[in-house]
Backbone as numpy.savetxt, mean C-alpha at the origin, in Angstrom:
# Nx Ny Nz CAx CAy CAz Cx Cy Cz
-8.95 -14.74 28.94 -9.53 -13.59 28.83 -8.80 -12.67 29.03
-9.48 -11.44 28.02 -8.41 -10.00 28.05 -9.04 -9.38 28.84
-7.95 -8.14 30.36 -8.09 -7.48 30.79 -9.15 -5.76 30.26
-9.63 -5.12 30.89 -10.12 -3.91 29.50 -9.79 -3.62 29.40
-8.19 -3.46 29.78 -7.52 -1.84 29.39 -7.13 -2.94 28.16
-6.49 -3.80 27.45 -6.23 -4.27 26.60 -7.76 -4.37 25.74
-8.52 -4.42 26.04 -10.01 -4.77 25.22 -10.15 -2.52 24.42
-9.87 -2.01 25.32 -9.65 -0.63 24.69 -8.72 -0.06 23.64
-7.16 -0.89 24.17 -6.20 -0.58 23.11 -6.25 -0.81 21.79
-5.68 -0.13 21.44 -6.15 -0.39 19.74 -4.55 -0.51 19.53
-3.88 -1.71 18.46 -3.05 -2.55 18.09 -1.92 -1.06 17.45
-0.87 -0.41 17.89 -0.36 0.41 16.62 -0.19 -0.14 15.15
-0.25 0.65 14.33 -0.38 0.66 12.95 1.04 0.00 12.09
0.73 -0.95 11.40 2.26 -1.51 10.93 2.46 -0.91 10.24
3.57 -0.98 9.32 3.84 -0.05 7.91 2.98 -0.34 7.22
2.61 0.54 5.45 2.50 -0.56 4.93 3.63 -0.88 3.81
2.28 -1.90 3.01 4.06 -3.12 2.59 4.37 -2.35 1.05
5.36 -2.78 0.17 6.02 -1.58 -1.06 4.69 -1.98 -1.88
4.03 -3.18 -2.20 3.07 -3.69 -2.69 1.78 -1.56 -3.01
1.61 -2.05 -1.37 0.08 -1.23 -1.39 1.09 0.60 -1.30
1.98 0.81 -0.98 2.20 2.38 -0.93 2.38 2.46 -2.66
2.89 2.02 -3.39 2.59 2.07 -4.45 1.99 1.90 -5.71
0.14 1.70 -4.71 -1.22 1.63 -5.04 -1.12 2.42 -4.37
-1.69 3.04 -3.25 -2.01 4.57 -2.64 -1.41 5.69 -3.96
0.42 5.21 -4.11 0.63 6.00 -5.32 -0.52 6.38 -6.31
-1.01 5.27 -7.27 -1.23 5.55 -8.16 -2.76 5.33 -8.49
-3.44 4.97 -7.22 -4.50 5.37 -7.58 -5.48 6.45 -8.30
-5.17 7.72 -7.31 -6.02 8.67 -8.93 -5.90 8.31 -10.20
-4.21 8.41 -10.05 -3.71 8.72 -11.16 -4.71 7.66 -12.42
-4.19 6.45 -12.51 -5.22 5.29 -12.77 -6.56 5.26 -12.65
-7.63 5.90 -12.05 -8.63 6.67 -11.91 -9.20 7.40 -12.89
-8.58 8.64 -13.03 -8.50 9.23 -13.52 -8.07 9.24 -15.35
-7.63 7.93 -15.99 -7.23 7.94 -16.82 -7.59 6.26 -17.38
-9.05 5.73 -16.48 -9.06 4.77 -16.27 -11.62 5.31 -15.78
-11.89 6.52 -16.50 -13.16 6.74 -15.84 -14.31 5.75 -15.80
-14.08 4.93 -16.08 -15.28 4.23 -16.79 -15.27 2.42 -15.61
-14.02 2.58 -15.93 -13.68 1.15 -14.66 -14.04 1.48 -12.79
-14.01 -0.45 -13.16 -14.89 -0.21 -11.72 -13.65 -0.37 -10.54
-14.01 -0.51 -9.24 -12.50 -0.73 -8.09 -11.72 -1.99 -8.48
-11.91 -3.32 -9.07 -11.89 -4.35 -9.08 -10.47 -4.39 -10.86
-11.43 -2.90 -11.48 -10.63 -3.32 -12.59 -9.39 -2.29 -12.22
-9.42 -1.40 -11.71 -8.65 -0.52 -10.96 -7.54 -1.26 -10.08
-7.81 -1.85 -9.18 -6.80 -2.91 -9.01 -5.98 -4.35 -9.37
-6.58 -4.59 -10.75 -6.30 -5.11 -11.70 -4.61 -4.12 -12.55
-5.18 -3.11 -12.59 -4.30 -2.70 -13.97 -3.29 -2.09 -12.82
-3.27 -1.75 -11.42 -3.00 -1.19 -10.80 -0.82 -2.56 -10.37
-2.04 -3.64 -10.15 -1.46 -4.64 -10.37 -0.54 -5.02 -11.18
-1.03 -4.86 -12.96 -0.52 -4.96 -14.15 0.81 -4.17 -13.67
0.63 -3.15 -13.11 1.86 -1.85 -12.76 2.79 -2.44 -11.89
2.07 -2.86 -10.88 3.70 -3.24 -9.97 4.38 -4.00 -10.92
3.83 -5.27 -11.51 4.65 -6.20 -12.18 5.72 -5.48 -13.07
5.73 -4.66 -13.40 5.98 -3.78 -14.74 7.28 -3.38 -14.43
6.67 -3.00 -12.96 8.10 -1.67 -12.25 9.08 -2.33 -12.29
10.36 -1.16 -12.70 11.84 -1.62 -13.03 11.57 -2.42 -11.13
12.98 -2.58 -11.05 13.38 -3.36 -9.86 14.04 -2.35 -8.99
15.10 -0.73 -9.68 15.46 0.35 -8.74 13.94 0.89 -8.29
13.24 1.23 -9.19 11.79 1.77 -8.85 10.81 1.00 -7.90
11.20 -0.92 -8.01 10.21 -0.91 -6.54 11.18 -1.14 -4.96
12.23 -0.73 -5.02 13.31 -0.89 -4.14 13.07 0.45 -3.50
12.26 1.85 -4.08 12.39 2.80 -3.59 11.54 2.82 -2.60
9.84 2.46 -2.58 9.02 1.55 -2.18 9.56 0.52 -0.70
10.59 -0.22 -1.11 10.89 -0.81 0.09 12.21 -0.54 0.70
12.45 0.57 0.21 13.16 1.44 1.35 12.37 2.35 2.16
10.88 3.21 1.86 10.25 3.46 2.54 9.57 2.69 3.64
9.12 1.13 3.35 8.87 0.91 3.46 9.63 0.31 6.02
10.98 0.09 4.86 12.20 -0.05 6.03 12.27 1.05 6.51
12.36 1.68 6.26 12.64 2.87 7.18 11.67 3.03 8.42
10.07 2.85 7.45 9.04 3.27 8.94 9.19 1.40 9.52
9.36 1.13 9.17 9.26 -0.37 9.94 10.21 -0.06 11.02
11.73 0.46 10.87 12.56 0.93 11.83 12.01 1.78 13.07
11.55 2.69 12.44 10.59 4.18 12.76 9.52 3.52 14.19
9.07 2.15 13.85 7.68 1.58 15.15 8.57 1.38 16.07
């Protein structure tokens, strides 16, 4: 059983994974470029974009993630 203090506390937010950082960065642009697309279509487009992203660009997102992880 959890005591009352633990039930009311909120777990600290974990840093966003590199793909999620990329997704958040690209979402608005993809939405504007594809105004008729449904949410799941946008997700698929962003997934393809991530797959085509160079390792050097991916490493930027990975580095942001690692730095935020250390700050926690």
